[in-house]
Amino acid sequence: MSRAARARRIATVAAYGGGSLGAMAGVLYGVFYGETKLARRRIRLAETVPPRADGVWTAPGVRRFGEPLRLAVLGDSSAAGYGVLAAAQTPAAVLARGLSAIAGRPVRVQCVAVIGAQSSALLEQVEAVRVGRPQLAYLMIGANDVTHRVRPSESVRHLAAAVTALREAGCEVVVGTCPDLGTVRPISQPLRTVARRLSRTLAAAQTIAVVEAGGRTVSLGDILGPRFATERDLFGEDAFHPSARGYAAAIEVSLPSAAAALGLPTATEPAGVFLTRRVRPVAQAAAKAVTHPGTEVAAATVDGEDRGRKGRWVRILRRSRVPRPVDAPSAPDPVGHSAPAEDDAAVRDSGPAEDAALSRPGS
């Protein structure tokens, strides 16, 4: 069975209910679960929780006053920034500064991501951010579902419900799909290959569910994998979670899609052998996207119709950021300025997202 077919089946089971996804899937999850338990013994636990990124962030050259864009970040430890030492290095802060640079406005962040969270925790997180009326929600979720043997259809059902709730509240949604766990070194071969298959299949199913619910996805895939051999500092000390540079690499590919969701200017790469802008069924696009990190899958129409015989029409895009010209930015200010008493958030200025966030923890 192809990855597209498996992903479509998972998404269908999630939407309409159904039985087991097969004995082989159960065997793979059982073996993988045993291997991850061994891997966890080799993974060093973080000594501190991630610093809080909540507050108002601005990029250099952007004025602090004015109505900030409202950004909510939900998900697991990857969304929270597990392992970084400074608030400016968290994914939420990196994304906020990038959006601020493109929009020319401050960005108010509310991050409710929780270490160890599975997709089943997302609806609770949605309720936590709903009061802030976010304009954009960015989610990173899925790795814990894979390592804890959550049935893919159940995982996807929770994600779809969260995206639907956010869209009904008028919030745009971008989901960074499940990363490729085959890049995690503490998981030994041949189970690393199993981890890759399970995580990529979940990512494809997530893509189908998110697009069907009105959001868009960005494939994180093995974005750190090809560079890991030569750039070991892309992973943190536990060799499982990204470092500050690793998180910045993930946000670097997510930022243009987040900007596009808000109607901010972005550019798309010219069509190539893989990256064609033609419309295709969502399951086919999802299967391709998981093997090409940094690609976006978003809804499209054909002759005014949003669905065909094989499901919703989508396009695969690879976006790039369109920088906003600014007048001679001044030197970065220290992170963590206190806000006026009437503002309940910290106003923070820092260097450009691609500079400050790419530094190592503690630098």
Tab-separated table of C-alpha atoms in Angstrom:
chain	number	residue	atom	x	y	z
A	1	MET	CA	0.000	0.000	0.000
A	2	SER	CA	1.401	3.407	-0.950
A	3	ARG	CA	2.014	6.148	1.618
A	4	ALA	CA	-0.776	8.209	0.028
A	5	ALA	CA	-3.209	5.305	0.410
A	6	ARG	CA	-2.156	4.676	4.020
A	7	ALA	CA	-2.499	8.356	4.882
A	8	ARG	CA	-5.912	8.591	3.226
A	9	ARG	CA	-7.058	5.503	5.113
A	10	ILE	CA	-5.871	6.928	8.442
A	11	ALA	CA	-7.604	10.238	7.750
A	12	THR	CA	-10.800	8.451	6.755
A	13	VAL	CA	-10.780	6.316	9.911
A	14	ALA	CA	-10.176	9.479	11.947
A	15	ALA	CA	-13.119	11.242	10.335
A	16	TYR	CA	-15.664	8.444	10.236
A	17	GLY	CA	-14.426	5.831	12.677
A	18	GLY	CA	-13.397	2.298	11.897
A	19	GLY	CA	-11.442	-0.706	13.037
A	20	SER	CA	-7.806	-1.618	13.246
A	21	LEU	CA	-5.324	-0.369	10.685
A	22	GLY	CA	-3.797	-3.822	10.434
A	23	ALA	CA	-1.759	-6.330	12.396
A	24	MET	CA	1.524	-5.232	10.814
A	25	ALA	CA	1.021	-1.665	12.048
A	26	GLY	CA	0.509	-3.028	15.569
A	27	VAL	CA	3.698	-5.061	15.347
A	28	LEU	CA	5.678	-2.070	14.119
A	29	TYR	CA	4.388	0.129	16.922
A	30	GLY	CA	5.131	-2.542	19.511
A	31	VAL	CA	8.711	-2.996	18.361
A	32	PHE	CA	9.245	0.742	17.984
A	33	TYR	CA	7.844	1.411	21.451
A	34	GLY	CA	10.344	-1.019	22.957
A	35	GLU	CA	13.190	0.637	21.105
A	36	THR	CA	12.127	4.144	22.166
A	37	LYS	CA	12.070	3.029	25.804
A	38	LEU	CA	15.700	1.998	25.411
A	39	ALA	CA	16.468	5.247	23.608
A	40	ARG	CA	14.929	7.319	26.399
A	41	ARG	CA	17.426	5.797	28.825
A	42	ARG	CA	20.181	7.256	26.663
A	43	ILE	CA	18.513	10.669	26.314
A	44	ARG	CA	19.516	13.205	28.930
A	45	LEU	CA	16.604	14.967	30.587
A	46	ALA	CA	16.463	18.747	30.433
A	47	GLU	CA	17.297	20.415	33.709
A	48	THR	CA	14.945	23.357	33.188
A	49	VAL	CA	11.657	23.990	31.425
A	50	PRO	CA	11.770	26.180	28.306
A	51	PRO	CA	11.697	29.934	28.954
A	52	ARG	CA	8.356	31.617	28.336
A	53	ALA	CA	8.009	33.446	25.053
A	54	ASP	CA	4.699	35.142	25.881
A	55	GLY	CA	4.799	38.842	25.176
A	56	VAL	CA	5.114	41.350	22.368
A	57	TRP	CA	8.058	40.898	20.009
A	58	THR	CA	9.372	43.287	17.380
A	59	ALA	CA	12.044	42.995	14.716
A	60	PRO	CA	14.738	45.664	14.276
A	61	GLY	CA	13.424	48.758	12.526
A	62	VAL	CA	9.815	48.019	13.461
A	63	ARG	CA	8.087	50.507	15.718
A	64	ARG	CA	6.737	49.169	18.955
A	65	PHE	CA	3.438	51.024	18.963
A	66	GLY	CA	0.432	50.035	16.927
A	67	GLU	CA	-1.905	47.063	17.154
A	68	PRO	CA	0.175	43.873	17.316
A	69	LEU	CA	-0.578	40.805	15.276
A	70	ARG	CA	-1.790	38.026	17.557
A	71	LEU	CA	0.051	34.697	17.345
A	72	ALA	CA	-0.711	31.525	19.300
A	73	VAL	CA	1.731	28.607	19.411
A	74	LEU	CA	0.423	25.179	20.401
A	75	GLY	CA	1.818	21.675	20.554
A	76	ASP	CA	4.515	19.659	22.252
A	77	SER	CA	8.081	20.184	23.434
A	78	SER	CA	9.227	21.155	19.944
A	79	ALA	CA	6.741	24.032	19.919
A	80	ALA	CA	7.693	24.996	23.460
A	81	GLY	CA	11.411	25.084	22.654
A	82	TYR	CA	12.572	22.273	24.938
A	83	GLY	CA	16.276	22.681	25.635
A	84	VAL	CA	16.889	26.343	24.762
A	85	LEU	CA	18.141	28.755	27.406
A	86	ALA	CA	16.708	32.110	26.305
A	87	ALA	CA	13.180	33.196	25.409
A	88	ALA	CA	14.483	34.701	22.164
A	89	GLN	CA	15.561	31.216	21.031
A	90	THR	CA	12.148	29.577	21.395
A	91	PRO	CA	10.250	28.762	18.176
A	92	ALA	CA	7.444	31.120	19.197
A	93	ALA	CA	9.791	34.080	19.564
A	94	VAL	CA	11.703	33.292	16.364
A	95	LEU	CA	8.449	33.072	14.413
A	96	ALA	CA	7.111	36.260	16.001
A	97	ARG	CA	10.195	38.300	15.105
A	98	GLY	CA	10.118	36.973	11.563
A	99	LEU	CA	6.469	37.913	11.130
A	100	SER	CA	7.169	41.312	12.675
A	101	ALA	CA	9.928	41.934	10.130
A	102	ILE	CA	7.627	41.054	7.220
A	103	ALA	CA	4.513	42.841	8.500
A	104	GLY	CA	6.254	45.890	9.956
A	105	ARG	CA	4.195	45.455	13.131
A	106	PRO	CA	4.738	44.054	16.611
A	107	VAL	CA	3.552	40.498	17.237
A	108	ARG	CA	1.927	39.401	20.478
A	109	VAL	CA	2.691	35.786	21.379
A	110	GLN	CA	0.783	33.338	23.528
A	111	CYS	CA	2.534	29.974	23.737
A	112	VAL	CA	0.628	27.140	25.420
A	113	ALA	CA	2.743	24.249	24.123
A	114	VAL	CA	3.519	21.618	26.766
A	115	ILE	CA	6.445	19.210	27.032
A	116	GLY	CA	5.251	15.673	26.354
A	117	ALA	CA	1.933	16.775	24.856
A	118	GLN	CA	0.155	14.459	22.457
A	119	SER	CA	-2.510	15.446	19.949
A	120	SER	CA	-5.183	14.652	22.521
A	121	ALA	CA	-4.067	17.765	24.468
A	122	LEU	CA	-4.685	20.159	21.599
A	123	LEU	CA	-8.345	20.992	22.281
A	124	GLU	CA	-7.444	22.043	25.816
A	125	GLN	CA	-4.698	24.247	24.396
A	126	VAL	CA	-7.156	25.723	21.893
A	127	GLU	CA	-9.461	26.705	24.748
A	128	ALA	CA	-6.523	28.373	26.505
A	129	VAL	CA	-5.716	30.609	23.519
A	130	ARG	CA	-9.256	31.294	22.305
A	131	VAL	CA	-9.748	34.170	24.744
A	132	GLY	CA	-6.829	36.011	23.148
A	133	ARG	CA	-8.520	35.877	19.702
A	134	PRO	CA	-5.363	34.866	17.815
A	135	GLN	CA	-5.158	35.727	14.143
A	136	LEU	CA	-2.712	32.899	13.504
A	137	ALA	CA	-2.063	29.615	15.283
A	138	TYR	CA	1.115	27.639	14.633
A	139	LEU	CA	1.145	24.009	15.771
A	140	MET	CA	3.934	21.447	16.067
A	141	ILE	CA	2.655	18.040	17.154
A	142	GLY	CA	2.924	14.327	16.478
A	143	ALA	CA	6.266	12.996	17.713
A	144	ASN	CA	4.904	11.946	21.105
A	145	ASP	CA	1.948	10.247	19.450
A	146	VAL	CA	4.375	8.068	17.493
A	147	THR	CA	6.640	7.226	20.410
A	148	HIS	CA	3.699	6.475	22.724
A	149	ARG	CA	1.888	4.175	20.309
A	150	VAL	CA	-1.144	6.427	19.800
A	151	ARG	CA	-3.228	5.037	16.965
A	152	PRO	CA	-2.645	7.342	13.957
A	153	SER	CA	-6.364	7.718	13.291
A	154	GLU	CA	-6.901	8.856	16.883
A	155	SER	CA	-4.008	11.289	16.682
A	156	VAL	CA	-5.303	12.787	13.445
A	157	ARG	CA	-8.854	13.027	14.790
A	158	HIS	CA	-7.683	15.191	17.688
A	159	LEU	CA	-5.629	17.394	15.378
A	160	ALA	CA	-8.527	17.854	12.964
A	161	ALA	CA	-10.834	18.839	15.837
A	162	ALA	CA	-8.332	21.430	17.066
A	163	VAL	CA	-7.858	22.946	13.613
A	164	THR	CA	-11.623	23.046	13.070
A	165	ALA	CA	-12.146	24.818	16.395
A	166	LEU	CA	-9.482	27.397	15.585
A	167	ARG	CA	-10.871	28.036	12.100
A	168	GLU	CA	-14.392	28.444	13.498
A	169	ALA	CA	-12.953	31.100	15.815
A	170	GLY	CA	-11.645	33.007	12.780
A	171	CYS	CA	-8.009	31.987	13.255
A	172	GLU	CA	-5.679	30.999	10.418
A	173	VAL	CA	-3.826	27.748	11.095
A	174	VAL	CA	-0.394	26.473	10.036
A	175	VAL	CA	0.753	23.056	11.210
A	176	GLY	CA	4.345	21.876	11.160
A	177	THR	CA	3.734	18.173	10.608
A	178	CYS	CA	5.335	15.322	12.539
A	179	PRO	CA	9.125	15.395	12.139
A	180	ASP	CA	11.005	12.424	10.740
A	181	LEU	CA	12.012	10.435	13.821
A	182	GLY	CA	14.408	8.446	11.662
A	183	THR	CA	16.890	11.283	12.176
A	184	VAL	CA	17.075	10.741	15.949
A	185	ARG	CA	20.436	9.137	16.750
A	186	PRO	CA	19.542	7.495	20.090
A	187	ILE	CA	17.119	5.280	18.135
A	188	SER	CA	19.259	2.534	16.649
A	189	GLN	CA	18.972	0.797	13.296
A	190	PRO	CA	17.001	-1.020	12.033
A	191	LEU	CA	14.310	0.634	14.160
A	192	ARG	CA	15.306	4.032	12.831
A	193	THR	CA	13.845	2.950	9.498
A	194	VAL	CA	10.605	1.932	11.241
A	195	ALA	CA	10.524	5.311	12.997
A	196	ARG	CA	10.894	7.053	9.652
A	197	ARG	CA	8.011	5.103	8.135
A	198	LEU	CA	5.665	5.657	11.082
A	199	SER	CA	6.381	9.368	11.428
A	200	ARG	CA	6.148	10.085	7.706
A	201	THR	CA	2.850	8.223	7.423
A	202	LEU	CA	1.460	10.217	10.347
A	203	ALA	CA	2.721	13.463	8.783
A	204	ALA	CA	0.935	12.633	5.526
A	205	ALA	CA	-2.295	11.831	7.371
A	206	GLN	CA	-1.961	15.063	9.362
A	207	THR	CA	-1.636	16.970	6.097
A	208	ILE	CA	-4.880	15.524	4.757
A	209	ALA	CA	-6.773	16.244	7.973
A	210	VAL	CA	-5.449	19.798	8.379
A	211	VAL	CA	-6.216	20.849	4.816
A	212	GLU	CA	-9.675	19.273	5.008
A	213	ALA	CA	-10.277	21.289	8.194
A	214	GLY	CA	-9.270	24.562	6.547
A	215	GLY	CA	-5.646	24.936	7.572
A	216	ARG	CA	-2.342	24.520	5.762
A	217	THR	CA	0.709	22.432	6.564
A	218	VAL	CA	4.470	22.734	6.299
A	219	SER	CA	6.503	19.542	6.096
A	220	LEU	CA	9.264	19.493	8.697
A	221	GLY	CA	10.255	15.963	7.667
A	222	ASP	CA	13.961	15.274	8.041
A	223	ILE	CA	14.883	18.936	7.731
A	224	LEU	CA	17.702	18.432	10.246
A	225	GLY	CA	18.715	15.002	9.007
A	226	PRO	CA	20.850	15.792	5.927
A	227	ARG	CA	22.830	18.420	7.866
A	228	PHE	CA	23.174	16.474	11.101
A	229	ALA	CA	26.353	14.637	10.137
A	230	THR	CA	28.260	17.877	9.565
A	231	GLU	CA	26.364	20.224	11.891
A	232	ARG	CA	25.884	18.288	15.107
A	233	ASP	CA	24.848	21.423	16.993
A	234	LEU	CA	21.477	21.338	15.209
A	235	PHE	CA	20.425	18.900	17.947
A	236	GLY	CA	20.503	19.687	21.657
A	237	GLU	CA	22.434	17.942	24.388
A	238	ASP	CA	19.891	15.126	24.605
A	239	ALA	CA	20.424	14.314	20.885
A	240	PHE	CA	16.636	14.054	20.579
A	241	HIS	CA	15.334	17.622	20.556
A	242	PRO	CA	16.691	20.383	18.298
A	243	SER	CA	19.097	22.996	19.575
A	244	ALA	CA	18.410	26.717	19.174
A	245	ARG	CA	19.873	26.454	15.659
A	246	GLY	CA	17.708	23.439	14.952
A	247	TYR	CA	14.517	25.169	16.055
A	248	ALA	CA	15.450	28.177	13.940
A	249	ALA	CA	15.883	25.890	10.919
A	250	ALA	CA	12.341	24.558	11.410
A	251	ILE	CA	10.882	28.057	11.772
A	252	GLU	CA	12.871	29.263	8.770
A	253	VAL	CA	10.837	26.972	6.499
A	254	SER	CA	7.566	27.640	8.354
A	255	LEU	CA	7.762	31.433	8.438
A	256	PRO	CA	6.797	32.104	4.794
A	257	SER	CA	3.700	29.909	5.080
A	258	ALA	CA	2.732	31.633	8.322
A	259	ALA	CA	3.123	34.979	6.596
A	260	ALA	CA	1.034	33.820	3.641
A	261	ALA	CA	-1.728	32.666	5.994
A	262	LEU	CA	-1.909	36.230	7.316
A	263	GLY	CA	-1.985	37.690	3.809
A	264	LEU	CA	1.583	38.984	4.024
A	265	PRO	CA	3.829	38.936	0.944
A	266	THR	CA	5.800	35.803	0.101
A	267	ALA	CA	7.385	34.361	-3.028
A	268	THR	CA	7.232	30.845	-4.462
A	269	GLU	CA	10.044	29.014	-6.191
A	270	PRO	CA	9.840	28.365	-9.947
A	271	ALA	CA	8.280	25.060	-10.925
A	272	GLY	CA	10.722	22.184	-11.212
A	273	VAL	CA	10.794	18.427	-11.617
A	274	PHE	CA	9.185	17.906	-8.218
A	275	LEU	CA	7.832	21.309	-7.311
A	276	THR	CA	5.127	21.903	-9.852
A	277	ARG	CA	2.313	24.252	-9.002
A	278	ARG	CA	-0.294	22.060	-10.622
A	279	VAL	CA	-3.302	21.106	-8.558
A	280	ARG	CA	-3.491	17.528	-7.313
A	281	PRO	CA	-5.553	15.429	-4.830
A	282	VAL	CA	-4.623	16.026	-1.222
A	283	ALA	CA	-3.493	12.452	-0.497
A	284	GLN	CA	-1.008	12.500	-3.376
A	285	ALA	CA	0.305	15.883	-2.315
A	286	ALA	CA	0.606	14.797	1.315
A	287	ALA	CA	2.696	11.756	0.392
A	288	LYS	CA	5.084	13.883	-1.665
A	289	ALA	CA	5.349	16.700	0.830
A	290	VAL	CA	6.584	14.529	3.711
A	291	THR	CA	9.687	13.597	1.729
A	292	HIS	CA	10.442	17.218	0.783
A	293	PRO	CA	10.935	19.316	3.935
A	294	GLY	CA	9.864	22.919	3.739
A	295	THR	CA	6.973	22.344	1.357
A	296	GLU	CA	3.531	23.750	2.031
A	297	VAL	CA	0.260	22.036	1.198
A	298	ALA	CA	-2.724	24.367	0.877
A	299	ALA	CA	-6.226	24.128	-0.574
A	300	ALA	CA	-6.888	25.006	-4.210
A	301	THR	CA	-9.758	24.928	-6.717
A	302	VAL	CA	-10.245	23.524	-10.221
A	303	ASP	CA	-12.894	25.203	-12.361
A	304	GLY	CA	-14.399	26.640	-9.207
A	305	GLU	CA	-14.593	23.266	-7.483
A	306	ASP	CA	-12.589	22.516	-4.337
A	307	ARG	CA	-12.989	18.740	-4.530
A	308	GLY	CA	-12.531	16.048	-7.136
A	309	ARG	CA	-13.147	12.318	-7.282
A	310	LYS	CA	-10.059	11.657	-5.119
A	311	GLY	CA	-10.692	14.337	-2.527
A	312	ARG	CA	-9.871	17.986	-1.941
A	313	TRP	CA	-7.716	19.769	-4.490
A	314	VAL	CA	-4.448	21.237	-3.182
A	315	ARG	CA	-1.183	22.743	-4.350
A	316	ILE	CA	2.292	21.992	-3.114
A	317	LEU	CA	4.301	25.183	-2.730
A	318	ARG	CA	7.773	26.047	-1.552
A	319	ARG	CA	7.573	29.591	-0.314
A	320	SER	CA	10.330	32.026	0.491
A	321	ARG	CA	10.267	35.116	2.606
A	322	VAL	CA	9.975	38.563	1.061
A	323	PRO	CA	12.005	40.861	3.342
A	324	ARG	CA	10.487	44.156	4.336
A	325	PRO	CA	12.830	47.087	3.689
A	326	VAL	CA	13.696	48.905	6.901
A	327	ASP	CA	15.709	52.025	7.572
A	328	ALA	CA	19.144	51.245	9.010
A	329	PRO	CA	18.143	49.002	11.910
A	330	SER	CA	19.771	49.875	15.179
A	331	ALA	CA	21.747	47.438	17.286
A	332	PRO	CA	19.635	44.818	19.028
A	333	ASP	CA	18.375	45.682	22.486
A	334	PRO	CA	18.648	43.200	25.341
A	335	VAL	CA	15.879	40.629	25.532
A	336	GLY	CA	13.203	40.867	28.194
A	337	HIS	CA	12.392	44.568	28.653
A	338	SER	CA	9.578	45.124	31.108
A	339	ALA	CA	6.414	46.465	29.583
A	340	PRO	CA	4.456	49.428	30.967
A	341	ALA	CA	2.272	48.509	33.909
A	342	GLU	CA	-0.879	48.637	31.830
A	343	ASP	CA	0.474	46.003	29.418
A	344	ASP	CA	0.469	42.444	30.714
A	345	ALA	CA	3.097	41.278	28.224
A	346	ALA	CA	6.808	41.823	27.926
A	347	VAL	CA	7.943	44.012	25.056
A	348	ARG	CA	11.060	42.474	23.586
A	349	ASP	CA	13.444	43.644	20.892
A	350	SER	CA	16.137	41.434	19.442
A	351	GLY	CA	18.163	40.913	16.315
A	352	PRO	CA	16.757	39.523	13.095
A	353	ALA	CA	15.163	36.116	13.500
A	354	GLU	CA	17.722	34.478	11.255
A	355	ASP	CA	20.615	35.934	13.231
A	356	ALA	CA	19.621	35.924	16.894
A	357	ALA	CA	17.814	32.610	16.736
A	358	LEU	CA	20.624	30.809	14.960
A	359	SER	CA	23.020	31.384	17.806
A	360	ARG	CA	23.768	28.518	20.141
A	361	PRO	CA	22.104	28.341	23.542
A	362	GLY	CA	23.802	30.667	25.945
A	363	SER	CA	25.727	32.552	23.277
